[in-house]
């Protein structure tokens, strides 16, 4: 038995807010887990500090499955993003500790590598086509071999996924929708204008960059099922790698309608937290890619269960990886992605300089492919002195209103 001696939550805000669980064993090993829930960070901090950490002291650090089941089942009130982010942080920290104790990179404990690297996609955006083309070229110059395309819509002042200044920071896309301040920003939305505009954008991108470049797009839950079906069908000539979150998938049966009308591949799930959210979608083969993050879905232990279930139906991974997933969460995703057979693609946004000073990483990005590295454990360490220089700042994600004032999905 190797017991957990100390457990602490570190909250830091170098480029944005991050919540990190830090477990130390009696033999001095330190394991890290990401518990960041963008816009609701302190809810997870309280859940961990008030309810979970007291249960971990003295617990055997090697009993990962038992600890997962204990934290999930003993609370009685199950599921949800706060609970599952807290469990994920513990789970990933325990995997980090176990792999360090074994002297192996974590992916080796998950069965070893199933590939030499992980294809990554980057986020290109622009307020208009010239800006978008510049952003795509920037990403290609950085080595990306797959590109998510987001663009402004004429008549709308702000659109999800479009950086206000795409070339800021030497071309590094650093769109952080969670604005720091006491109240969330209000944005506007017009679905009909979006549906009219987007097919012409992809036509222009294909004409400029050719048929081979994998292109992705995120509709961000803003469409009804029939609108999602219309968009998927309209985008078929442009051979998308996937259309993401075309409609809110809490209504899992809605995806049946979308499937009836389009062969555009569908990616769903970045707001899902458990295997129960996916049960019908996977069993009925209504999606093609699982979008959950390790950080929000109960950790490596639980997301592995979801992806093993998906593999029976030839559904692949597309693990959520924006910059509000900390380098700890990103490293966990890379180790899992390297090991599973049904890997699809990995979302990857480069963190800012201050974040990289707080979280020291060994994962690499070369010629469009990520690799978690071969250091024992996750391969990420936390500089607590640097973290202390960036205290938490209140931040909220935006929300949308339609032209008549109705609040709409953002």
mmCIF file of C-alpha atoms in Angstrom:
data_model
loop_
_atom_site.group_PDB
_atom_site.id
_atom_site.type_symbol
_atom_site.label_atom_id
_atom_site.label_comp_id
_atom_site.label_asym_id
_atom_site.label_seq_id
_atom_site.Cartn_x
_atom_site.Cartn_y
_atom_site.Cartn_z
ATOM 1 C CA UNK A 1 0.000 0.000 0.000
ATOM 2 C CA UNK A 2 1.205 3.499 -0.905
ATOM 3 C CA UNK A 3 -1.006 5.993 0.887
ATOM 4 C CA UNK A 4 -1.904 9.538 -0.106
ATOM 5 C CA UNK A 5 -0.297 11.859 2.402
ATOM 6 C CA UNK A 6 -1.457 15.299 1.226
ATOM 7 C CA UNK A 7 -4.104 16.586 -1.177
ATOM 8 C CA UNK A 8 -4.436 20.201 -2.267
ATOM 9 C CA UNK A 9 -6.228 22.237 -4.912
ATOM 10 C CA UNK A 10 -4.229 24.895 -6.748
ATOM 11 C CA UNK A 11 -6.159 27.668 -8.505
ATOM 12 C CA UNK A 12 -4.187 29.844 -10.899
ATOM 13 C CA UNK A 13 -4.954 32.213 -13.762
ATOM 14 C CA UNK A 14 -1.902 32.732 -15.983
ATOM 15 C CA UNK A 15 -3.686 33.100 -19.348
ATOM 16 C CA UNK A 16 -7.066 31.897 -17.998
ATOM 17 C CA UNK A 17 -8.343 30.143 -14.877
ATOM 18 C CA UNK A 18 -7.152 26.609 -14.128
ATOM 19 C CA UNK A 19 -7.959 24.258 -11.249
ATOM 20 C CA UNK A 20 -5.355 21.584 -10.480
ATOM 21 C CA UNK A 21 -5.478 18.773 -7.932
ATOM 22 C CA UNK A 22 -2.107 17.883 -6.449
ATOM 23 C CA UNK A 23 -1.738 14.561 -4.591
ATOM 24 C CA UNK A 24 1.450 13.598 -2.738
ATOM 25 C CA UNK A 25 2.155 10.070 -1.527
ATOM 26 C CA UNK A 26 4.074 8.982 1.553
ATOM 27 C CA UNK A 27 7.079 8.155 -0.643
ATOM 28 C CA UNK A 28 7.162 11.659 -2.129
ATOM 29 C CA UNK A 29 5.579 11.148 -5.549
ATOM 30 C CA UNK A 30 3.357 13.992 -6.786
ATOM 31 C CA UNK A 31 0.378 13.349 -9.081
ATOM 32 C CA UNK A 32 -1.615 16.022 -10.913
ATOM 33 C CA UNK A 33 -5.200 16.141 -12.138
ATOM 34 C CA UNK A 34 -7.064 18.840 -14.086
ATOM 35 C CA UNK A 35 -10.393 19.994 -12.573
ATOM 36 C CA UNK A 36 -11.001 23.116 -14.681
ATOM 37 C CA UNK A 37 -14.632 23.873 -15.523
ATOM 38 C CA UNK A 38 -14.565 27.048 -17.591
ATOM 39 C CA UNK A 39 -16.799 29.739 -16.118
ATOM 40 C CA UNK A 40 -17.686 27.623 -13.045
ATOM 41 C CA UNK A 41 -14.229 26.857 -11.699
ATOM 42 C CA UNK A 42 -14.887 27.599 -8.042
ATOM 43 C CA UNK A 43 -17.808 25.169 -7.905
ATOM 44 C CA UNK A 44 -15.354 22.323 -8.537
ATOM 45 C CA UNK A 45 -12.833 23.835 -6.123
ATOM 46 C CA UNK A 46 -15.447 23.765 -3.337
ATOM 47 C CA UNK A 47 -16.562 20.225 -4.245
ATOM 48 C CA UNK A 48 -12.980 19.017 -4.021
ATOM 49 C CA UNK A 49 -11.880 20.946 -0.932
ATOM 50 C CA UNK A 50 -15.039 20.531 1.124
ATOM 51 C CA UNK A 51 -16.091 17.008 0.182
ATOM 52 C CA UNK A 52 -13.436 14.972 -1.661
ATOM 53 C CA UNK A 53 -10.011 15.826 -0.272
ATOM 54 C CA UNK A 54 -10.817 14.695 3.300
ATOM 55 C CA UNK A 55 -11.718 11.267 1.882
ATOM 56 C CA UNK A 56 -8.380 10.848 0.100
ATOM 57 C CA UNK A 57 -5.898 11.223 2.962
ATOM 58 C CA UNK A 58 -4.510 7.800 3.900
ATOM 59 C CA UNK A 59 -6.165 6.104 0.931
ATOM 60 C CA UNK A 60 -4.145 3.620 -1.160
ATOM 61 C CA UNK A 61 -2.984 5.575 -4.225
ATOM 62 C CA UNK A 62 -2.829 2.425 -6.356
ATOM 63 C CA UNK A 63 -6.530 1.541 -6.013
ATOM 64 C CA UNK A 64 -7.707 3.646 -8.955
ATOM 65 C CA UNK A 65 -10.863 1.745 -9.915
ATOM 66 C CA UNK A 66 -11.961 1.371 -6.300
ATOM 67 C CA UNK A 67 -11.432 5.081 -5.653
ATOM 68 C CA UNK A 68 -13.376 5.999 -8.796
ATOM 69 C CA UNK A 69 -16.339 3.860 -7.780
ATOM 70 C CA UNK A 70 -16.158 5.140 -4.201
ATOM 71 C CA UNK A 71 -16.292 8.806 -5.241
ATOM 72 C CA UNK A 72 -19.035 8.174 -7.810
ATOM 73 C CA UNK A 73 -21.321 5.916 -5.793
ATOM 74 C CA UNK A 74 -20.832 7.125 -2.230
ATOM 75 C CA UNK A 75 -22.040 10.647 -3.036
ATOM 76 C CA UNK A 76 -25.462 9.280 -4.100
ATOM 77 C CA UNK A 77 -25.998 12.489 -6.186
ATOM 78 C CA UNK A 78 -24.287 11.342 -9.355
ATOM 79 C CA UNK A 79 -23.115 12.726 -12.688
ATOM 80 C CA UNK A 80 -23.042 16.355 -13.780
ATOM 81 C CA UNK A 81 -20.033 18.475 -14.781
ATOM 82 C CA UNK A 82 -18.975 19.516 -11.257
ATOM 83 C CA UNK A 83 -19.001 16.010 -9.813
ATOM 84 C CA UNK A 84 -17.386 14.415 -12.852
ATOM 85 C CA UNK A 85 -14.666 17.069 -13.122
ATOM 86 C CA UNK A 86 -13.781 16.497 -9.476
ATOM 87 C CA UNK A 87 -13.675 12.718 -9.964
ATOM 88 C CA UNK A 88 -11.632 13.199 -13.133
ATOM 89 C CA UNK A 89 -9.024 15.221 -11.276
ATOM 90 C CA UNK A 90 -8.583 12.483 -8.684
ATOM 91 C CA UNK A 91 -8.535 9.749 -11.318
ATOM 92 C CA UNK A 92 -5.896 11.414 -13.507
ATOM 93 C CA UNK A 93 -3.716 12.262 -10.500
ATOM 94 C CA UNK A 94 -3.833 8.605 -9.408
ATOM 95 C CA UNK A 95 -2.891 7.398 -12.896
ATOM 96 C CA UNK A 96 -0.025 9.923 -12.871
ATOM 97 C CA UNK A 97 1.184 8.519 -9.534
ATOM 98 C CA UNK A 98 0.878 4.887 -10.636
ATOM 99 C CA UNK A 99 2.809 5.475 -13.838
ATOM 100 C CA UNK A 100 5.547 7.346 -11.973
ATOM 101 C CA UNK A 101 5.799 4.501 -9.474
ATOM 102 C CA UNK A 102 6.137 2.072 -12.395
ATOM 103 C CA UNK A 103 8.772 4.278 -14.041
ATOM 104 C CA UNK A 104 6.724 4.403 -17.267
ATOM 105 C CA UNK A 105 4.893 6.988 -19.333
ATOM 106 C CA UNK A 106 1.196 6.621 -18.602
ATOM 107 C CA UNK A 107 0.266 5.292 -22.043
ATOM 108 C CA UNK A 108 2.358 2.185 -21.356
ATOM 109 C CA UNK A 109 0.087 1.299 -18.421
ATOM 110 C CA UNK A 110 -2.937 1.711 -20.722
ATOM 111 C CA UNK A 111 -1.642 -1.000 -23.041
ATOM 112 C CA UNK A 112 1.151 0.758 -24.893
ATOM 113 C CA UNK A 113 1.121 2.853 -28.046
ATOM 114 C CA UNK A 114 -1.296 2.018 -30.853
ATOM 115 C CA UNK A 115 0.268 4.623 -33.181
ATOM 116 C CA UNK A 116 3.353 6.798 -33.469
ATOM 117 C CA UNK A 117 1.539 10.131 -33.062
ATOM 118 C CA UNK A 118 -1.849 11.796 -32.741
ATOM 119 C CA UNK A 119 -3.225 13.823 -35.659
ATOM 120 C CA UNK A 120 -4.246 17.233 -34.302
ATOM 121 C CA UNK A 121 -6.491 19.944 -35.636
ATOM 122 C CA UNK A 122 -6.113 23.658 -35.008
ATOM 123 C CA UNK A 123 -8.619 26.509 -34.816
ATOM 124 C CA UNK A 124 -8.569 28.938 -37.742
ATOM 125 C CA UNK A 125 -10.981 31.854 -37.730
ATOM 126 C CA UNK A 126 -11.652 35.231 -39.250
ATOM 127 C CA UNK A 127 -14.248 37.936 -39.302
ATOM 128 C CA UNK A 128 -14.286 37.645 -43.093
ATOM 129 C CA UNK A 129 -12.723 35.466 -45.791
ATOM 130 C CA UNK A 130 -9.388 37.329 -46.075
ATOM 131 C CA UNK A 131 -8.847 37.056 -42.313
ATOM 132 C CA UNK A 132 -9.914 33.417 -42.362
ATOM 133 C CA UNK A 133 -7.508 32.578 -45.192
ATOM 134 C CA UNK A 134 -4.662 34.286 -43.309
ATOM 135 C CA UNK A 135 -5.499 32.270 -40.201
ATOM 136 C CA UNK A 136 -5.590 28.993 -42.144
ATOM 137 C CA UNK A 137 -2.199 29.779 -43.675
ATOM 138 C CA UNK A 138 -0.814 30.608 -40.214
ATOM 139 C CA UNK A 139 -1.952 27.220 -38.938
ATOM 140 C CA UNK A 140 -0.547 25.380 -41.928
ATOM 141 C CA UNK A 141 2.772 27.167 -41.341
ATOM 142 C CA UNK A 142 2.687 25.938 -37.720
ATOM 143 C CA UNK A 143 2.429 22.368 -39.007
ATOM 144 C CA UNK A 144 -1.276 21.628 -38.584
ATOM 145 C CA UNK A 145 -2.606 19.129 -41.108
ATOM 146 C CA UNK A 146 -6.294 19.520 -40.178
ATOM 147 C CA UNK A 147 -8.139 22.794 -39.616
ATOM 148 C CA UNK A 148 -11.343 23.823 -37.865
ATOM 149 C CA UNK A 149 -12.978 26.687 -39.775
ATOM 150 C CA UNK A 150 -15.038 29.364 -37.974
ATOM 151 C CA UNK A 151 -16.032 32.704 -39.500
ATOM 152 C CA UNK A 152 -18.022 35.813 -38.722
ATOM 153 C CA UNK A 153 -21.579 36.119 -40.028
ATOM 154 C CA UNK A 154 -22.605 39.345 -41.790
ATOM 155 C CA UNK A 155 -24.860 41.395 -39.555
ATOM 156 C CA UNK A 156 -23.715 39.758 -36.288
ATOM 157 C CA UNK A 157 -21.310 41.537 -33.964
ATOM 158 C CA UNK A 158 -19.768 38.428 -32.379
ATOM 159 C CA UNK A 159 -19.801 34.742 -33.327
ATOM 160 C CA UNK A 160 -18.530 31.766 -31.340
ATOM 161 C CA UNK A 161 -15.038 30.626 -32.289
ATOM 162 C CA UNK A 162 -13.935 33.799 -34.059
ATOM 163 C CA UNK A 163 -10.997 35.507 -32.437
ATOM 164 C CA UNK A 164 -11.269 39.283 -32.281
ATOM 165 C CA UNK A 165 -7.697 39.499 -33.571
ATOM 166 C CA UNK A 166 -6.737 36.170 -35.186
ATOM 167 C CA UNK A 167 -3.123 37.179 -35.817
ATOM 168 C CA UNK A 168 -2.477 38.439 -32.285
ATOM 169 C CA UNK A 169 0.441 36.815 -30.531
ATOM 170 C CA UNK A 170 2.369 36.045 -33.705
ATOM 171 C CA UNK A 171 -0.402 34.027 -35.284
ATOM 172 C CA UNK A 172 -1.244 31.900 -32.214
ATOM 173 C CA UNK A 173 -4.997 31.474 -31.992
ATOM 174 C CA UNK A 174 -5.886 32.454 -28.432
ATOM 175 C CA UNK A 175 -9.644 32.817 -28.418
ATOM 176 C CA UNK A 176 -10.846 32.770 -24.814
ATOM 177 C CA UNK A 177 -14.609 33.191 -24.746
ATOM 178 C CA UNK A 178 -14.783 33.465 -20.943
ATOM 179 C CA UNK A 179 -14.523 37.213 -20.428
ATOM 180 C CA UNK A 180 -13.053 38.358 -17.148
ATOM 181 C CA UNK A 181 -15.504 40.485 -15.226
ATOM 182 C CA UNK A 182 -18.568 40.460 -13.015
ATOM 183 C CA UNK A 183 -21.161 39.560 -15.679
ATOM 184 C CA UNK A 184 -21.205 37.469 -18.866
ATOM 185 C CA UNK A 185 -21.025 39.213 -22.213
ATOM 186 C CA UNK A 186 -24.172 39.230 -24.340
ATOM 187 C CA UNK A 187 -23.797 38.253 -28.008
ATOM 188 C CA UNK A 188 -26.313 38.187 -30.861
ATOM 189 C CA UNK A 189 -27.413 35.338 -33.105
ATOM 190 C CA UNK A 190 -29.350 34.790 -36.350
ATOM 191 C CA UNK A 191 -29.615 31.167 -37.481
ATOM 192 C CA UNK A 192 -30.976 31.915 -40.968
ATOM 193 C CA UNK A 193 -28.104 34.316 -41.704
ATOM 194 C CA UNK A 194 -25.605 31.684 -40.517
ATOM 195 C CA UNK A 195 -27.142 28.920 -42.652
ATOM 196 C CA UNK A 196 -27.107 31.159 -45.738
ATOM 197 C CA UNK A 197 -23.504 32.207 -45.214
ATOM 198 C CA UNK A 198 -21.632 29.064 -44.209
ATOM 199 C CA UNK A 199 -21.818 26.880 -47.369
ATOM 200 C CA UNK A 200 -20.314 29.691 -49.459
ATOM 201 C CA UNK A 201 -17.475 29.983 -46.917
ATOM 202 C CA UNK A 202 -16.549 26.313 -47.281
ATOM 203 C CA UNK A 203 -16.815 26.588 -51.040
ATOM 204 C CA UNK A 204 -14.280 29.439 -50.952
ATOM 205 C CA UNK A 205 -11.983 27.555 -48.561
ATOM 206 C CA UNK A 206 -11.994 24.449 -50.762
ATOM 207 C CA UNK A 207 -11.281 26.544 -53.860
ATOM 208 C CA UNK A 208 -8.357 28.217 -52.092
ATOM 209 C CA UNK A 209 -6.821 25.264 -50.221
ATOM 210 C CA UNK A 210 -7.858 22.258 -52.279
ATOM 211 C CA UNK A 211 -9.732 19.017 -51.636
ATOM 212 C CA UNK A 212 -7.196 17.188 -49.458
ATOM 213 C CA UNK A 213 -7.050 19.403 -46.361
ATOM 214 C CA UNK A 214 -9.284 17.958 -43.583
ATOM 215 C CA UNK A 215 -11.765 20.672 -42.565
ATOM 216 C CA UNK A 216 -13.942 20.741 -39.433
ATOM 217 C CA UNK A 217 -16.685 23.066 -38.207
ATOM 218 C CA UNK A 218 -18.399 23.630 -34.851
ATOM 219 C CA UNK A 219 -22.070 24.734 -34.832
ATOM 220 C CA UNK A 220 -21.935 24.894 -31.016
ATOM 221 C CA UNK A 221 -25.424 23.535 -30.220
ATOM 222 C CA UNK A 222 -27.226 26.467 -31.855
ATOM 223 C CA UNK A 223 -29.391 24.621 -34.397
ATOM 224 C CA UNK A 224 -32.641 22.710 -34.178
ATOM 225 C CA UNK A 225 -32.511 19.123 -35.519
ATOM 226 C CA UNK A 226 -33.990 20.087 -38.899
ATOM 227 C CA UNK A 227 -31.629 23.062 -39.188
ATOM 228 C CA UNK A 228 -28.717 20.772 -38.362
ATOM 229 C CA UNK A 229 -29.885 18.343 -41.042
ATOM 230 C CA UNK A 230 -30.076 21.170 -43.567
ATOM 231 C CA UNK A 231 -26.567 22.368 -42.731
ATOM 232 C CA UNK A 232 -25.058 18.891 -42.865
ATOM 233 C CA UNK A 233 -26.613 18.308 -46.271
ATOM 234 C CA UNK A 234 -25.491 21.712 -47.587
ATOM 235 C CA UNK A 235 -21.898 21.002 -46.505
ATOM 236 C CA UNK A 236 -21.677 17.544 -48.096
ATOM 237 C CA UNK A 237 -19.973 18.816 -51.294
ATOM 238 C CA UNK A 238 -17.076 20.141 -49.188
ATOM 239 C CA UNK A 239 -16.186 16.790 -47.556
ATOM 240 C CA UNK A 240 -15.955 17.861 -43.907
ATOM 241 C CA UNK A 241 -13.980 15.721 -41.486
ATOM 242 C CA UNK A 242 -16.859 16.437 -39.108
ATOM 243 C CA UNK A 243 -19.673 18.803 -38.204
ATOM 244 C CA UNK A 244 -19.530 19.304 -34.448
ATOM 245 C CA UNK A 245 -22.386 19.850 -31.990
ATOM 246 C CA UNK A 246 -24.854 20.653 -34.741
ATOM 247 C CA UNK A 247 -27.810 20.432 -32.335
ATOM 248 C CA UNK A 248 -28.118 20.046 -28.556
ATOM 249 C CA UNK A 249 -27.748 16.306 -28.051
ATOM 250 C CA UNK A 250 -29.367 16.015 -24.636
ATOM 251 C CA UNK A 251 -32.300 14.959 -26.827
ATOM 252 C CA UNK A 252 -30.477 11.957 -28.223
ATOM 253 C CA UNK A 253 -33.326 11.001 -30.537
ATOM 254 C CA UNK A 254 -32.895 14.309 -32.392
ATOM 255 C CA UNK A 255 -29.772 12.900 -34.034
ATOM 256 C CA UNK A 256 -31.934 10.324 -35.843
ATOM 257 C CA UNK A 257 -33.471 13.124 -37.892
ATOM 258 C CA UNK A 258 -30.069 14.611 -38.697
ATOM 259 C CA UNK A 259 -28.738 11.194 -39.781
ATOM 260 C CA UNK A 260 -31.696 10.689 -42.117
ATOM 261 C CA UNK A 261 -30.774 13.753 -44.150
ATOM 262 C CA UNK A 262 -26.977 13.966 -44.294
ATOM 263 C CA UNK A 263 -23.848 11.851 -44.604
ATOM 264 C CA UNK A 264 -21.624 14.599 -43.145
ATOM 265 C CA UNK A 265 -19.821 12.970 -40.160
ATOM 266 C CA UNK A 266 -21.105 14.154 -36.778
ATOM 267 C CA UNK A 267 -19.117 14.862 -33.607
ATOM 268 C CA UNK A 268 -20.958 15.237 -30.308
ATOM 269 C CA UNK A 269 -20.286 15.369 -26.602
ATOM 270 C CA UNK A 270 -18.002 18.080 -25.258
ATOM 271 C CA UNK A 271 -20.683 18.958 -22.665
ATOM 272 C CA UNK A 272 -21.363 15.293 -21.817
ATOM 273 C CA UNK A 273 -20.048 13.808 -18.587
ATOM 274 C CA UNK A 274 -20.843 10.079 -18.459
ATOM 275 C CA UNK A 275 -21.380 7.023 -20.596
ATOM 276 C CA UNK A 276 -25.129 7.393 -19.997
ATOM 277 C CA UNK A 277 -25.136 10.589 -22.062
ATOM 278 C CA UNK A 278 -23.881 8.584 -25.042
ATOM 279 C CA UNK A 279 -25.822 5.352 -24.622
ATOM 280 C CA UNK A 280 -28.387 5.823 -27.400
ATOM 281 C CA UNK A 281 -26.103 7.866 -29.660
ATOM 282 C CA UNK A 282 -23.495 5.111 -29.759
ATOM 283 C CA UNK A 283 -25.786 2.098 -29.802
ATOM 284 C CA UNK A 284 -27.802 3.499 -32.720
ATOM 285 C CA UNK A 285 -24.681 4.829 -34.486
ATOM 286 C CA UNK A 286 -26.037 8.371 -34.602
ATOM 287 C CA UNK A 287 -22.591 9.978 -34.263
ATOM 288 C CA UNK A 288 -19.111 9.349 -35.639
ATOM 289 C CA UNK A 289 -16.861 10.964 -33.016
ATOM 290 C CA UNK A 290 -16.943 11.190 -29.198
ATOM 291 C CA UNK A 291 -16.038 14.730 -28.116
ATOM 292 C CA UNK A 292 -15.781 14.455 -24.315
ATOM 293 C CA UNK A 293 -12.766 15.725 -22.399
ATOM 294 C CA UNK A 294 -10.870 13.595 -19.899
ATOM 295 C CA UNK A 295 -11.221 16.578 -17.540
ATOM 296 C CA UNK A 296 -15.032 16.666 -17.592
ATOM 297 C CA UNK A 297 -15.888 12.991 -18.016
ATOM 298 C CA UNK A 298 -14.626 11.229 -14.947
ATOM 299 C CA UNK A 299 -11.005 10.987 -16.014
ATOM 300 C CA UNK A 300 -9.085 8.372 -17.955
ATOM 301 C CA UNK A 301 -10.932 5.498 -16.284
ATOM 302 C CA UNK A 302 -14.387 6.595 -17.387
ATOM 303 C CA UNK A 303 -13.592 8.064 -20.799
ATOM 304 C CA UNK A 304 -11.795 4.823 -21.653
ATOM 305 C CA UNK A 305 -15.066 2.984 -20.924
ATOM 306 C CA UNK A 306 -16.963 5.293 -23.286
ATOM 307 C CA UNK A 307 -14.408 4.905 -26.067
ATOM 308 C CA UNK A 308 -14.296 1.110 -25.691
ATOM 309 C CA UNK A 309 -18.096 1.093 -26.006
ATOM 310 C CA UNK A 310 -17.873 3.372 -29.067
ATOM 311 C CA UNK A 311 -15.256 1.134 -30.692
ATOM 312 C CA UNK A 312 -17.841 -1.654 -31.054
ATOM 313 C CA UNK A 313 -19.702 0.629 -33.488
ATOM 314 C CA UNK A 314 -16.669 2.014 -35.373
ATOM 315 C CA UNK A 315 -17.079 5.363 -33.635
ATOM 316 C CA UNK A 316 -13.811 7.175 -32.935
ATOM 317 C CA UNK A 317 -12.387 9.645 -30.445
ATOM 318 C CA UNK A 318 -12.243 13.398 -30.888
ATOM 319 C CA UNK A 319 -11.271 14.378 -27.345
ATOM 320 C CA UNK A 320 -12.063 17.966 -26.355
ATOM 321 C CA UNK A 321 -8.858 20.007 -26.111
ATOM 322 C CA UNK A 322 -9.287 23.811 -25.991
ATOM 323 C CA UNK A 323 -7.012 25.982 -23.879
ATOM 324 C CA UNK A 324 -9.395 25.897 -20.912
ATOM 325 C CA UNK A 325 -8.286 22.278 -20.623
ATOM 326 C CA UNK A 326 -5.008 22.725 -18.736
ATOM 327 C CA UNK A 327 -1.757 21.114 -19.901
ATOM 328 C CA UNK A 328 -2.465 18.423 -17.277
ATOM 329 C CA UNK A 329 -5.785 17.571 -18.915
ATOM 330 C CA UNK A 330 -4.238 17.742 -22.372
ATOM 331 C CA UNK A 331 -1.451 15.349 -21.409
ATOM 332 C CA UNK A 332 -4.016 12.887 -20.036
ATOM 333 C CA UNK A 333 -5.903 13.041 -23.346
ATOM 334 C CA UNK A 334 -2.724 12.370 -25.313
ATOM 335 C CA UNK A 335 -1.760 9.311 -23.268
ATOM 336 C CA UNK A 336 -5.268 7.903 -23.668
ATOM 337 C CA UNK A 337 -5.397 8.734 -27.371
ATOM 338 C CA UNK A 338 -2.055 7.088 -28.042
ATOM 339 C CA UNK A 339 -3.195 3.840 -26.401
ATOM 340 C CA UNK A 340 -6.730 3.283 -27.714
ATOM 341 C CA UNK A 341 -7.370 1.619 -31.069
ATOM 342 C CA UNK A 342 -10.257 3.867 -32.169
ATOM 343 C CA UNK A 343 -8.445 7.212 -32.046
ATOM 344 C CA UNK A 344 -9.821 9.736 -34.523
ATOM 345 C CA UNK A 345 -8.285 13.185 -34.068
ATOM 346 C CA UNK A 346 -7.168 15.436 -31.203
ATOM 347 C CA UNK A 347 -8.207 19.054 -30.767
ATOM 348 C CA UNK A 348 -5.140 21.134 -29.936
ATOM 349 C CA UNK A 349 -4.794 24.818 -29.099
ATOM 350 C CA UNK A 350 -1.383 25.991 -27.947
ATOM 351 C CA UNK A 351 -1.328 27.471 -24.468
ATOM 352 C CA UNK A 352 0.131 30.894 -23.758
ATOM 353 C CA UNK A 353 3.624 31.620 -22.476
ATOM 354 C CA UNK A 354 2.515 32.230 -18.882
ATOM 355 C CA UNK A 355 0.587 28.955 -18.802
ATOM 356 C CA UNK A 356 3.669 27.129 -20.059
ATOM 357 C CA UNK A 357 5.683 28.695 -17.232
ATOM 358 C CA UNK A 358 3.216 27.391 -14.649
ATOM 359 C CA UNK A 359 2.801 23.922 -16.205
ATOM 360 C CA UNK A 360 6.030 22.362 -17.484
ATOM 361 C CA UNK A 361 5.189 19.869 -20.233
ATOM 362 C CA UNK A 362 6.987 17.153 -22.137
ATOM 363 C CA UNK A 363 4.394 16.489 -24.840
ATOM 364 C CA UNK A 364 5.387 17.542 -28.352
ATOM 365 C CA UNK A 365 3.731 18.796 -31.541
ATOM 366 C CA UNK A 366 5.651 17.955 -34.723
ATOM 367 C CA UNK A 367 4.450 18.038 -38.339
ATOM 368 C CA UNK A 368 0.816 18.079 -37.262
ATOM 369 C CA UNK A 369 1.108 15.207 -34.765
ATOM 370 C CA UNK A 370 1.108 15.224 -30.971
ATOM 371 C CA UNK A 371 2.942 12.826 -28.677
ATOM 372 C CA UNK A 372 2.719 12.742 -24.854
ATOM 373 C CA UNK A 373 6.429 12.063 -24.365
ATOM 374 C CA UNK A 374 8.169 9.256 -22.498
ATOM 375 C CA UNK A 375 8.698 10.725 -19.040
ATOM 376 C CA UNK A 376 7.228 8.587 -16.233
ATOM 377 C CA UNK A 377 3.642 9.544 -15.462
ATOM 378 C CA UNK A 378 1.796 12.284 -17.330
ATOM 379 C CA UNK A 379 4.962 14.220 -18.094
ATOM 380 C CA UNK A 380 3.629 17.483 -16.610
ATOM 381 C CA UNK A 381 4.822 19.254 -13.454
ATOM 382 C CA UNK A 382 3.293 22.252 -11.695
ATOM 383 C CA UNK A 383 5.449 25.191 -10.628
ATOM 384 C CA UNK A 384 3.561 26.275 -7.523
ATOM 385 C CA UNK A 385 5.622 29.470 -7.147
ATOM 386 C CA UNK A 386 4.704 30.567 -10.667
ATOM 387 C CA UNK A 387 1.088 29.507 -10.122
ATOM 388 C CA UNK A 388 0.907 31.724 -7.049
ATOM 389 C CA UNK A 389 1.721 34.789 -9.121
ATOM 390 C CA UNK A 390 -1.583 34.527 -11.010
ATOM 391 C CA UNK A 391 -4.592 34.535 -8.662
ATOM 392 C CA UNK A 392 -8.070 33.522 -9.797
ATOM 393 C CA UNK A 393 -10.050 36.120 -11.759
ATOM 394 C CA UNK A 394 -13.817 35.910 -12.068
ATOM 395 C CA UNK A 395 -14.819 35.035 -15.624
ATOM 396 C CA UNK A 396 -17.996 33.995 -17.408
ATOM 397 C CA UNK A 397 -18.733 32.463 -20.774
ATOM 398 C CA UNK A 398 -20.951 34.628 -23.020
ATOM 399 C CA UNK A 399 -24.608 34.016 -23.819
ATOM 400 C CA UNK A 400 -26.705 34.660 -26.933
ATOM 401 C CA UNK A 401 -29.907 36.563 -27.619
ATOM 402 C CA UNK A 402 -31.923 36.452 -30.819
ATOM 403 C CA UNK A 403 -33.033 39.663 -32.533
ATOM 404 C CA UNK A 404 -36.328 39.600 -30.612
ATOM 405 C CA UNK A 405 -34.479 39.366 -27.288
ATOM 406 C CA UNK A 406 -34.944 35.641 -26.644
ATOM 407 C CA UNK A 407 -31.991 33.942 -24.919
ATOM 408 C CA UNK A 408 -30.568 31.274 -27.237
ATOM 409 C CA UNK A 409 -27.943 28.538 -26.990
ATOM 410 C CA UNK A 410 -24.472 30.060 -27.195
#
